[in-house]
Amino acid sequence: MKRRRIYMKKKRWIPLLFSFAVALLLLSFIFFTFFQINFRPSFSPHDTPMGDMMESRNGMNRETNTVELKAPEQPSSKLHLPTLLKSDYETDTEVSYTVVADEGQTSFREGPLTETYEYNGSYLGPVLQVRRGQQIHINLQNKLEEETTFHWHGLKIPSDVDGGPHHAIEAEGSAEVDFTVDQEAATLWFHSHAHQKSAEQVYNGLSGLIFVEDEHSGSLDLPKEYGVNDFPLILQERFFDEDNQFNYDTVYNFDGTTGDTPLVNRTIRPYIEVGQEWVRLRVVNGSNARNYQLRLSDESFFYQIATDGGFLETPVERKEFLLSPGERAEIVVDMSKYKVGEEVSLVDISTTEILALQITGDKSGSLKPLPEKLNDLPPVEADSLPDRQIEMSGMGHMLTLKCLTTFIGHYSKSQTQESTKDLKSVLCLSDVNYFSFLLF
């Protein structure tokens, strides 16, 4: 009798265990469904020109290879120069601009115009010129049919005016931002940073340049004549379908959307005409996911004078340089060593031509040497800095610190295994291309 009671007690646990297992599976299914709905884009699969590599917008079965650039089969064109935006008003201490995001059409190739997004009527917007110490007023207008933001990439300004994902301007909405420029001269840029729309809006054309100048940069004997010996170069690449359209949904890649047709300032196969003098190139990687390793076609030396943050201490002689998305570099090239009628090109490591430099002008005099000193950069004493061990997690391009992901309307504190006293605070954003971006 005793054995029978024990057996009956054991038998009663079976339905309880079964119920627990079912409940666990149900909770797992609910969590997974919630995660898919809230944290992943939901788009229908498309047939794409890249076959299996771009199987669907969810991108779970894609490789992470970058699409190879190809030489466009069309005549070369003179490089388009972004307009220097005219201010609404300007004094020595302040300047006011109006920046408008809108839809438009752009001529890239022969045939139909391409549907694009624009700032102030141009795919790749105008150049905003500001000076250190100026109070900046910007009237922002969103004439798109969706929300957007205006992010000032590289400006050291308060977060509430920086145009991040938490400060969207609704369709047909407007806003005003005011801030003071307090940083040294540098080449910066601005673009959309709308939550889960940044990559597509930038791909469609929402980006432009910011030139920060100061007294020191004005005193340096460097090329400064815009479009003559000082050229901005925004590097991008795009896919065009048979109707000359981008069709971002079709070519979208979860690991970063890349194209096969190189563009510089929206120009395919661009060239510039230069004299036998120093030529300054302000290079911005405006691509969504492509790295560029750039050199001159004849493998000659040039000098790098600036990076994202401003001027280097001295000019650095180089043969090539690498730019990741959003990164900037300024180089100067000695064109006096070439004869009139000759041509040298800026090329990617794949030997794809990015920009042709055609020598059309004679020397106007002897070439002055570059300034020996560009900036005063105090050395950083590494021994005085704390050691920090940062662990990465994720797969492919989806890398984050070990912390919770932050979404619109919710901030999470650092969840690293280290003390937050050393790391201070870490904010993880899931935004452009659905990568996780880390802002310290």
CSV table of C-alpha atoms in Angstrom, one decimal:
chain,number,residue,atom,x,y,z
A,1,MET,CA,0.0,0.0,0.0
A,2,LYS,CA,2.8,2.3,0.8
A,3,ARG,CA,4.6,1.7,-2.5
A,4,ARG,CA,1.3,2.5,-4.4
A,5,ARG,CA,1.0,5.8,-2.6
A,6,ILE,CA,4.6,6.7,-3.6
A,7,TYR,CA,3.9,5.7,-7.2
A,8,MET,CA,0.7,7.9,-7.2
A,9,LYS,CA,2.6,10.9,-5.9
A,10,LYS,CA,5.3,10.5,-8.6
A,11,LYS,CA,2.6,10.2,-11.2
A,12,ARG,CA,1.0,13.5,-10.2
A,13,TRP,CA,4.2,15.3,-11.1
A,14,ILE,CA,4.0,14.3,-14.7
A,15,PRO,CA,1.1,16.7,-15.7
A,16,LEU,CA,2.7,19.4,-13.6
A,17,LEU,CA,6.0,19.1,-15.5
A,18,PHE,CA,4.1,19.0,-18.8
A,19,SER,CA,2.2,22.1,-17.9
A,20,PHE,CA,5.4,23.9,-16.9
A,21,ALA,CA,7.1,22.9,-20.2
A,22,VAL,CA,4.1,24.2,-22.2
A,23,ALA,CA,4.0,27.4,-20.3
A,24,LEU,CA,7.8,27.9,-20.9
A,25,LEU,CA,7.4,27.3,-24.6
A,26,LEU,CA,4.5,29.7,-24.8
A,27,LEU,CA,6.4,32.5,-23.0
A,28,SER,CA,9.4,31.9,-25.3
A,29,PHE,CA,7.2,32.2,-28.3
A,30,ILE,CA,5.6,35.5,-27.0
A,31,PHE,CA,9.0,37.0,-26.2
A,32,PHE,CA,10.4,36.0,-29.6
A,33,THR,CA,7.3,37.5,-31.4
A,34,PHE,CA,7.6,40.7,-29.4
A,35,PHE,CA,11.3,41.0,-30.2
A,36,GLN,CA,10.6,40.5,-33.9
A,37,ILE,CA,7.9,43.1,-34.0
A,38,ASN,CA,9.6,45.8,-31.9
A,39,PHE,CA,13.3,45.4,-32.8
A,40,ARG,CA,13.4,44.3,-36.4
A,41,PRO,CA,12.1,45.8,-39.6
A,42,SER,CA,9.3,43.8,-41.2
A,43,PHE,CA,9.5,43.9,-45.0
A,44,SER,CA,8.5,41.4,-47.6
A,45,PRO,CA,11.3,39.6,-49.4
A,46,HIS,CA,12.2,40.9,-52.9
A,47,ASP,CA,14.0,39.5,-55.8
A,48,THR,CA,17.2,41.4,-56.1
A,49,PRO,CA,20.0,41.9,-58.6
A,50,MET,CA,22.4,40.3,-56.1
A,51,GLY,CA,20.7,36.9,-55.8
A,52,ASP,CA,21.1,35.1,-52.5
A,53,MET,CA,23.2,37.8,-51.0
A,54,MET,CA,20.2,40.0,-50.7
A,55,GLU,CA,17.5,37.5,-50.1
A,56,SER,CA,15.2,39.7,-48.0
A,57,ARG,CA,15.2,42.9,-46.0
A,58,ASN,CA,15.5,40.9,-42.8
A,59,GLY,CA,18.8,39.8,-44.1
A,60,MET,CA,19.3,36.7,-41.9
A,61,ASN,CA,20.6,34.6,-44.8
A,62,ARG,CA,23.0,37.2,-46.3
A,63,GLU,CA,26.7,37.2,-46.5
A,64,THR,CA,28.6,40.3,-45.3
A,65,ASN,CA,30.7,40.8,-48.4
A,66,THR,CA,30.8,44.3,-49.8
A,67,VAL,CA,29.7,44.7,-53.4
A,68,GLU,CA,32.5,45.4,-55.8
A,69,LEU,CA,32.7,48.7,-57.4
A,70,LYS,CA,32.5,48.8,-61.2
A,71,ALA,CA,33.7,51.3,-63.8
A,72,PRO,CA,30.6,53.1,-65.1
A,73,GLU,CA,30.1,52.9,-68.8
A,74,GLN,CA,29.4,56.6,-69.5
A,75,PRO,CA,31.4,59.7,-70.4
A,76,SER,CA,33.2,61.6,-67.6
A,77,SER,CA,31.6,64.7,-66.2
A,78,LYS,CA,33.0,67.8,-64.4
A,79,LEU,CA,32.7,67.4,-60.7
A,80,HIS,CA,29.5,68.9,-59.2
A,81,LEU,CA,30.4,71.3,-56.4
A,82,PRO,CA,27.9,71.7,-53.5
A,83,THR,CA,26.6,75.2,-53.2
A,84,LEU,CA,27.9,77.4,-50.4
A,85,LEU,CA,24.6,78.1,-48.6
A,86,LYS,CA,23.7,81.8,-48.4
A,87,SER,CA,22.9,82.8,-44.8
A,88,ASP,CA,19.6,84.5,-43.9
A,89,TYR,CA,21.8,87.0,-42.1
A,90,GLU,CA,25.3,87.1,-40.7
A,91,THR,CA,27.4,89.3,-38.3
A,92,ASP,CA,30.8,88.8,-36.8
A,93,THR,CA,29.2,87.0,-33.8
A,94,GLU,CA,26.2,85.1,-35.3
A,95,VAL,CA,24.8,83.6,-38.4
A,96,SER,CA,21.4,82.2,-39.4
A,97,TYR,CA,20.6,79.5,-42.0
A,98,THR,CA,17.5,77.8,-43.3
A,99,VAL,CA,17.8,74.1,-44.1
A,100,VAL,CA,14.9,72.3,-45.9
A,101,ALA,CA,14.5,68.5,-46.3
A,102,ASP,CA,12.4,67.7,-49.3
A,103,GLU,CA,11.8,65.3,-52.1
A,104,GLY,CA,13.1,65.9,-55.6
A,105,GLN,CA,14.6,64.5,-58.7
A,106,THR,CA,18.3,64.3,-59.7
A,107,SER,CA,20.1,63.6,-63.0
A,108,PHE,CA,22.8,61.0,-62.5
A,109,ARG,CA,22.8,59.2,-65.8
A,110,GLU,CA,21.2,59.4,-69.2
A,111,GLY,CA,17.6,58.5,-69.2
A,112,PRO,CA,14.9,59.1,-66.5
A,113,LEU,CA,15.6,61.3,-63.5
A,114,THR,CA,16.2,59.6,-60.2
A,115,GLU,CA,13.7,60.1,-57.3
A,116,THR,CA,15.8,61.5,-54.4
A,117,TYR,CA,15.7,63.3,-51.1
A,118,GLU,CA,17.3,66.8,-51.0
A,119,TYR,CA,18.5,69.5,-48.7
A,120,ASN,CA,17.6,73.0,-50.2
A,121,GLY,CA,16.8,71.6,-53.6
A,122,SER,CA,19.9,69.4,-54.1
A,123,TYR,CA,20.8,65.8,-53.6
A,124,LEU,CA,23.7,66.2,-51.2
A,125,GLY,CA,22.8,69.5,-49.7
A,126,PRO,CA,24.8,72.8,-49.5
A,127,VAL,CA,27.8,73.7,-47.5
A,128,LEU,CA,27.2,75.5,-44.2
A,129,GLN,CA,30.1,77.8,-43.3
A,130,VAL,CA,30.5,78.7,-39.6
A,131,ARG,CA,33.3,80.2,-37.5
A,132,ARG,CA,34.5,79.4,-34.1
A,133,GLY,CA,32.7,81.6,-31.5
A,134,GLN,CA,29.7,82.3,-33.6
A,135,GLN,CA,26.2,81.8,-32.4
A,136,ILE,CA,24.4,79.7,-34.9
A,137,HIS,CA,20.6,79.9,-35.6
A,138,ILE,CA,19.2,77.3,-38.0
A,139,ASN,CA,15.6,77.1,-39.1
A,140,LEU,CA,14.8,73.5,-39.9
A,141,GLN,CA,11.9,72.5,-42.3
A,142,ASN,CA,10.8,69.0,-43.0
A,143,LYS,CA,8.8,68.9,-46.3
A,144,LEU,CA,9.1,65.1,-46.5
A,145,GLU,CA,6.1,62.7,-46.1
A,146,GLU,CA,7.9,61.1,-43.1
A,147,GLU,CA,9.7,62.3,-40.0
A,148,THR,CA,13.4,63.1,-40.2
A,149,THR,CA,16.1,64.7,-38.0
A,150,PHE,CA,19.0,67.1,-38.8
A,151,HIS,CA,22.2,65.7,-37.2
A,152,TRP,CA,25.3,67.9,-37.1
A,153,HIS,CA,28.0,65.2,-37.3
A,154,GLY,CA,31.2,66.3,-35.6
A,155,LEU,CA,29.9,69.5,-34.0
A,156,LYS,CA,30.5,69.6,-30.2
A,157,ILE,CA,27.1,70.8,-29.2
A,158,PRO,CA,24.4,69.9,-26.6
A,159,SER,CA,22.5,66.7,-27.3
A,160,ASP,CA,19.1,68.5,-27.4
A,161,VAL,CA,20.2,70.4,-30.6
A,162,ASP,CA,22.3,67.7,-32.2
A,163,GLY,CA,19.4,66.1,-34.2
A,164,GLY,CA,19.7,62.6,-32.8
A,165,PRO,CA,16.9,60.0,-33.1
A,166,HIS,CA,15.1,61.3,-30.1
A,167,HIS,CA,14.5,64.7,-31.7
A,168,ALA,CA,12.5,63.9,-34.8
A,169,ILE,CA,10.7,66.5,-36.8
A,170,GLU,CA,7.4,65.2,-38.1
A,171,ALA,CA,6.4,65.3,-41.8
A,172,GLU,CA,5.6,68.9,-42.8
A,173,GLY,CA,7.0,70.1,-39.5
A,174,SER,CA,9.6,72.6,-38.5
A,175,ALA,CA,12.0,73.5,-35.7
A,176,GLU,CA,14.7,75.9,-34.7
A,177,VAL,CA,18.1,75.2,-33.1
A,178,ASP,CA,20.5,77.5,-31.6
A,179,PHE,CA,24.1,76.7,-30.5
A,180,THR,CA,27.6,78.2,-30.3
A,181,VAL,CA,30.5,76.8,-32.2
A,182,ASP,CA,33.3,76.1,-29.8
A,183,GLN,CA,35.9,74.0,-31.6
A,184,GLU,CA,38.8,74.3,-34.0
A,185,ALA,CA,38.6,74.4,-37.8
A,186,ALA,CA,37.5,71.1,-39.4
A,187,THR,CA,35.5,69.6,-42.2
A,188,LEU,CA,32.2,68.1,-40.8
A,189,TRP,CA,28.9,67.0,-42.3
A,190,PHE,CA,25.2,66.9,-41.5
A,191,HIS,CA,22.7,64.2,-42.3
A,192,SER,CA,19.5,62.5,-41.2
A,193,HIS,CA,19.5,60.5,-38.0
A,194,ALA,CA,15.9,59.5,-37.9
A,195,HIS,CA,15.2,56.3,-35.9
A,196,GLN,CA,15.3,53.2,-38.2
A,197,LYS,CA,15.2,55.6,-41.2
A,198,SER,CA,18.7,57.1,-41.2
A,199,ALA,CA,20.3,54.7,-43.6
A,200,GLU,CA,17.6,54.9,-46.2
A,201,GLN,CA,17.2,58.7,-45.9
A,202,VAL,CA,21.0,59.2,-46.3
A,203,TYR,CA,21.1,56.7,-49.2
A,204,ASN,CA,18.4,58.8,-50.9
A,205,GLY,CA,20.3,62.0,-50.5
A,206,LEU,CA,20.0,63.6,-47.1
A,207,SER,CA,23.6,64.8,-46.3
A,208,GLY,CA,25.6,67.9,-46.6
A,209,LEU,CA,28.8,69.6,-45.5
A,210,ILE,CA,29.9,71.9,-42.7
A,211,PHE,CA,33.1,73.9,-42.9
A,212,VAL,CA,34.2,75.2,-39.5
A,213,GLU,CA,36.9,77.9,-39.7
A,214,ASP,CA,38.8,79.9,-37.1
A,215,GLU,CA,41.5,82.5,-36.9
A,216,HIS,CA,44.3,79.9,-37.0
A,217,SER,CA,43.0,78.1,-40.1
A,218,GLY,CA,42.7,81.5,-41.8
A,219,SER,CA,46.4,82.2,-41.1
A,220,LEU,CA,47.7,79.0,-42.5
A,221,ASP,CA,49.2,79.2,-46.0
A,222,LEU,CA,47.0,76.4,-47.5
A,223,PRO,CA,44.8,76.2,-50.6
A,224,LYS,CA,41.5,78.0,-49.8
A,225,GLU,CA,39.9,78.9,-53.1
A,226,TYR,CA,36.7,76.9,-53.3
A,227,GLY,CA,36.4,74.9,-56.5
A,228,VAL,CA,39.8,76.1,-57.8
A,229,ASN,CA,42.4,74.5,-55.4
A,230,ASP,CA,40.1,73.5,-52.6
A,231,PHE,CA,37.6,70.7,-53.4
A,232,PRO,CA,35.1,68.9,-51.1
A,233,LEU,CA,34.7,65.2,-52.1
A,234,ILE,CA,31.7,63.3,-50.7
A,235,LEU,CA,32.3,59.6,-51.7
A,236,GLN,CA,29.2,57.3,-52.1
A,237,GLU,CA,28.1,54.4,-54.3
A,238,ARG,CA,24.6,53.5,-55.4
A,239,PHE,CA,22.7,50.8,-57.3
A,240,PHE,CA,20.6,52.1,-60.2
A,241,ASP,CA,17.8,49.9,-61.7
A,242,GLU,CA,16.8,49.9,-65.3
A,243,ASP,CA,14.7,53.0,-64.7
A,244,ASN,CA,17.6,54.9,-63.0
A,245,GLN,CA,16.0,54.5,-59.6
A,246,PHE,CA,17.7,53.6,-56.3
A,247,ASN,CA,15.0,51.2,-55.0
A,248,TYR,CA,16.5,51.0,-51.5
A,249,ASP,CA,14.0,48.3,-50.4
A,250,THR,CA,15.2,46.0,-53.2
A,251,VAL,CA,18.9,46.4,-52.7
A,252,TYR,CA,18.8,46.7,-48.9
A,253,ASN,CA,21.4,44.6,-47.0
A,254,PHE,CA,21.0,44.0,-43.3
A,255,ASP,CA,24.8,44.1,-42.9
A,256,GLY,CA,25.1,47.5,-44.6
A,257,THR,CA,23.8,48.5,-48.0
A,258,THR,CA,26.5,49.1,-50.6
A,259,GLY,CA,26.2,49.9,-54.3
A,260,ASP,CA,28.3,49.2,-57.4
A,261,THR,CA,28.4,52.7,-59.0
A,262,PRO,CA,30.8,55.2,-57.4
A,263,LEU,CA,29.7,58.7,-57.0
A,264,VAL,CA,31.6,61.9,-55.9
A,265,ASN,CA,29.4,64.8,-55.0
A,266,ARG,CA,26.6,62.9,-56.9
A,267,THR,CA,28.8,62.9,-60.1
A,268,ILE,CA,29.6,59.7,-61.9
A,269,ARG,CA,33.1,59.5,-63.4
A,270,PRO,CA,34.0,63.0,-62.2
A,271,TYR,CA,37.0,65.1,-63.1
A,272,ILE,CA,38.4,68.4,-61.9
A,273,GLU,CA,40.6,70.9,-63.8
A,274,VAL,CA,43.5,72.1,-61.7
A,275,GLY,CA,46.7,74.2,-62.0
A,276,GLN,CA,50.3,73.2,-61.3
A,277,GLU,CA,50.0,74.0,-57.6
A,278,TRP,CA,49.0,72.5,-54.3
A,279,VAL,CA,45.4,71.1,-54.5
A,280,ARG,CA,43.4,70.4,-51.3
A,281,LEU,CA,40.9,67.6,-51.2
A,282,ARG,CA,38.5,67.4,-48.3
A,283,VAL,CA,37.3,63.8,-48.5
A,284,VAL,CA,34.2,62.6,-46.7
A,285,ASN,CA,33.1,59.0,-46.7
A,286,GLY,CA,29.3,59.4,-47.2
A,287,SER,CA,28.7,55.8,-48.0
A,288,ASN,CA,26.3,53.7,-45.8
A,289,ALA,CA,28.7,50.8,-45.2
A,290,ARG,CA,31.7,50.9,-47.6
A,291,ASN,CA,35.3,51.5,-46.5
A,292,TYR,CA,37.6,53.3,-48.9
A,293,GLN,CA,41.3,52.8,-49.1
A,294,LEU,CA,42.5,55.6,-51.4
A,295,ARG,CA,45.7,56.4,-53.2
A,296,LEU,CA,46.9,58.2,-56.4
A,297,SER,CA,46.9,56.2,-59.6
A,298,ASP,CA,50.7,56.7,-60.1
A,299,GLU,CA,51.3,55.8,-56.4
A,300,SER,CA,53.0,59.1,-55.7
A,301,PHE,CA,53.1,60.7,-52.3
A,302,PHE,CA,50.7,63.4,-51.0
A,303,TYR,CA,50.3,65.0,-47.6
A,304,GLN,CA,47.5,64.5,-45.1
A,305,ILE,CA,46.8,67.7,-43.2
A,306,ALA,CA,43.6,67.0,-41.2
A,307,THR,CA,41.3,64.3,-39.9
A,308,ASP,CA,37.7,64.3,-38.4
A,309,GLY,CA,38.7,66.6,-35.5
A,310,GLY,CA,40.8,69.2,-37.4
A,311,PHE,CA,44.3,69.8,-38.4
A,312,LEU,CA,47.2,67.4,-37.6
A,313,GLU,CA,50.2,68.9,-35.8
A,314,THR,CA,52.3,68.7,-39.0
A,315,PRO,CA,51.7,67.5,-42.6
A,316,VAL,CA,52.1,63.7,-42.9
A,317,GLU,CA,53.5,62.3,-46.1
A,318,ARG,CA,51.5,59.3,-47.2
A,319,LYS,CA,50.8,57.1,-50.2
A,320,GLU,CA,47.3,55.9,-49.1
A,321,PHE,CA,44.7,56.4,-46.5
A,322,LEU,CA,41.6,54.6,-45.2
A,323,LEU,CA,38.2,56.1,-44.6
A,324,SER,CA,35.3,54.3,-42.9
A,325,PRO,CA,31.7,55.5,-43.2
A,326,GLY,CA,31.3,59.0,-41.8
A,327,GLU,CA,35.0,59.6,-41.5
A,328,ARG,CA,36.8,62.6,-43.0
A,329,ALA,CA,40.4,63.4,-44.1
A,330,GLU,CA,42.0,66.3,-45.8
A,331,ILE,CA,45.0,65.9,-48.1
A,332,VAL,CA,47.0,68.2,-50.3
A,333,VAL,CA,48.6,67.0,-53.6
A,334,ASP,CA,51.5,68.6,-55.3
A,335,MET,CA,50.3,69.1,-58.9
A,336,SER,CA,53.4,71.1,-60.0
A,337,LYS,CA,55.2,67.8,-60.8
A,338,TYR,CA,52.8,67.1,-63.6
A,339,LYS,CA,52.8,68.7,-67.1
A,340,VAL,CA,49.9,70.5,-68.5
A,341,GLY,CA,47.7,68.0,-70.3
A,342,GLU,CA,48.6,65.2,-68.0
A,343,GLU,CA,46.1,63.5,-65.6
A,344,VAL,CA,46.4,61.6,-62.3
A,345,SER,CA,43.5,60.0,-60.5
A,346,LEU,CA,42.4,59.3,-57.0
A,347,VAL,CA,41.6,55.6,-56.9
A,348,ASP,CA,40.2,53.0,-54.5
A,349,ILE,CA,42.3,50.0,-53.6
A,350,SER,CA,40.3,48.0,-56.2
A,351,THR,CA,41.9,50.4,-58.7
A,352,THR,CA,38.4,51.9,-59.4
A,353,GLU,CA,38.8,55.5,-60.4
A,354,ILE,CA,37.2,57.9,-57.9
A,355,LEU,CA,38.2,61.2,-59.3
A,356,ALA,CA,40.4,62.4,-62.2
A,357,LEU,CA,42.6,65.4,-61.7
A,358,GLN,CA,43.4,67.1,-65.1
A,359,ILE,CA,46.2,69.6,-65.2
A,360,THR,CA,45.1,72.5,-67.3
A,361,GLY,CA,46.9,75.5,-65.9
A,362,ASP,CA,50.6,76.6,-65.9
A,363,LYS,CA,52.5,77.4,-62.8
A,364,SER,CA,51.7,80.9,-61.5
A,365,GLY,CA,55.0,81.0,-59.7
A,366,SER,CA,57.3,78.9,-57.6
A,367,LEU,CA,55.5,76.4,-55.3
A,368,LYS,CA,55.6,77.5,-51.7
A,369,PRO,CA,56.3,74.7,-49.2
A,370,LEU,CA,53.5,73.6,-46.9
A,371,PRO,CA,53.5,75.0,-43.4
A,372,GLU,CA,55.8,73.0,-41.1
A,373,LYS,CA,53.4,73.4,-38.2
A,374,LEU,CA,49.6,73.1,-38.6
A,375,ASN,CA,48.4,72.7,-35.1
A,376,ASP,CA,49.5,72.6,-31.5
A,377,LEU,CA,48.5,69.2,-30.1
A,378,PRO,CA,49.7,68.5,-26.6
A,379,PRO,CA,50.8,64.9,-26.1
A,380,VAL,CA,48.6,62.5,-24.3
A,381,GLU,CA,50.2,60.7,-21.4
A,382,ALA,CA,49.0,57.2,-21.8
A,383,ASP,CA,50.5,56.1,-18.5
A,384,SER,CA,48.1,58.3,-16.6
A,385,LEU,CA,45.0,56.8,-18.2
A,386,PRO,CA,43.1,53.9,-16.6
A,387,ASP,CA,43.2,50.5,-18.3
A,388,ARG,CA,39.8,49.4,-19.5
A,389,GLN,CA,38.8,46.0,-20.7
A,390,ILE,CA,35.8,46.2,-23.1
A,391,GLU,CA,34.1,43.0,-24.2
A,392,MET,CA,32.3,42.9,-27.5
A,393,SER,CA,29.3,40.7,-28.4
A,394,GLY,CA,27.3,40.0,-31.5
A,395,MET,CA,27.9,38.6,-34.9
A,396,GLY,CA,28.9,39.9,-38.3
A,397,HIS,CA,28.6,43.7,-38.3
A,398,MET,CA,26.2,43.6,-35.3
A,399,LEU,CA,28.7,44.3,-32.5
A,400,THR,CA,28.0,45.9,-29.2
A,401,LEU,CA,29.4,46.2,-25.8
A,402,LYS,CA,27.8,43.9,-23.2
A,403,CYS,CA,25.0,46.3,-22.4
A,404,LEU,CA,21.3,46.7,-23.0
A,405,THR,CA,20.1,48.2,-26.3
A,406,THR,CA,18.5,51.6,-26.0
A,407,PHE,CA,15.4,52.4,-28.0
A,408,ILE,CA,13.3,55.5,-28.5
A,409,GLY,CA,11.8,56.7,-25.2
A,410,HIS,CA,14.0,54.5,-23.0
A,411,TYR,CA,17.5,54.9,-21.8
A,412,SER,CA,19.4,52.1,-20.1
A,413,LYS,CA,22.5,52.5,-18.0
A,414,SER,CA,25.7,50.6,-18.6
A,415,GLN,CA,25.3,46.9,-18.1
A,416,THR,CA,29.0,46.1,-18.6
A,417,GLN,CA,30.8,43.7,-16.3
A,418,GLU,CA,33.1,46.5,-15.4
A,419,SER,CA,32.6,49.3,-12.9
A,420,THR,CA,30.7,52.2,-14.3
A,421,LYS,CA,33.1,54.5,-12.3
A,422,ASP,CA,35.7,53.9,-15.1
A,423,LEU,CA,33.4,53.6,-18.1
A,424,LYS,CA,31.1,56.4,-16.8
A,425,SER,CA,28.0,55.7,-18.9
A,426,VAL,CA,27.4,53.8,-22.1
A,427,LEU,CA,24.5,54.4,-24.4
A,428,CYS,CA,23.7,51.7,-27.0
A,429,LEU,CA,21.6,52.8,-30.0
A,430,SER,CA,20.1,50.5,-32.5
A,431,ASP,CA,19.6,52.8,-35.5
A,432,VAL,CA,21.4,53.2,-38.8
A,433,ASN,CA,21.2,49.9,-40.8
A,434,TYR,CA,20.0,48.4,-37.5
A,435,PHE,CA,23.6,48.2,-36.3
A,436,SER,CA,24.3,48.9,-32.6
A,437,PHE,CA,26.1,52.2,-32.2
A,438,LEU,CA,27.9,53.0,-29.0
A,439,LEU,CA,28.0,56.6,-27.8
A,440,PHE,CA,30.3,57.4,-24.8
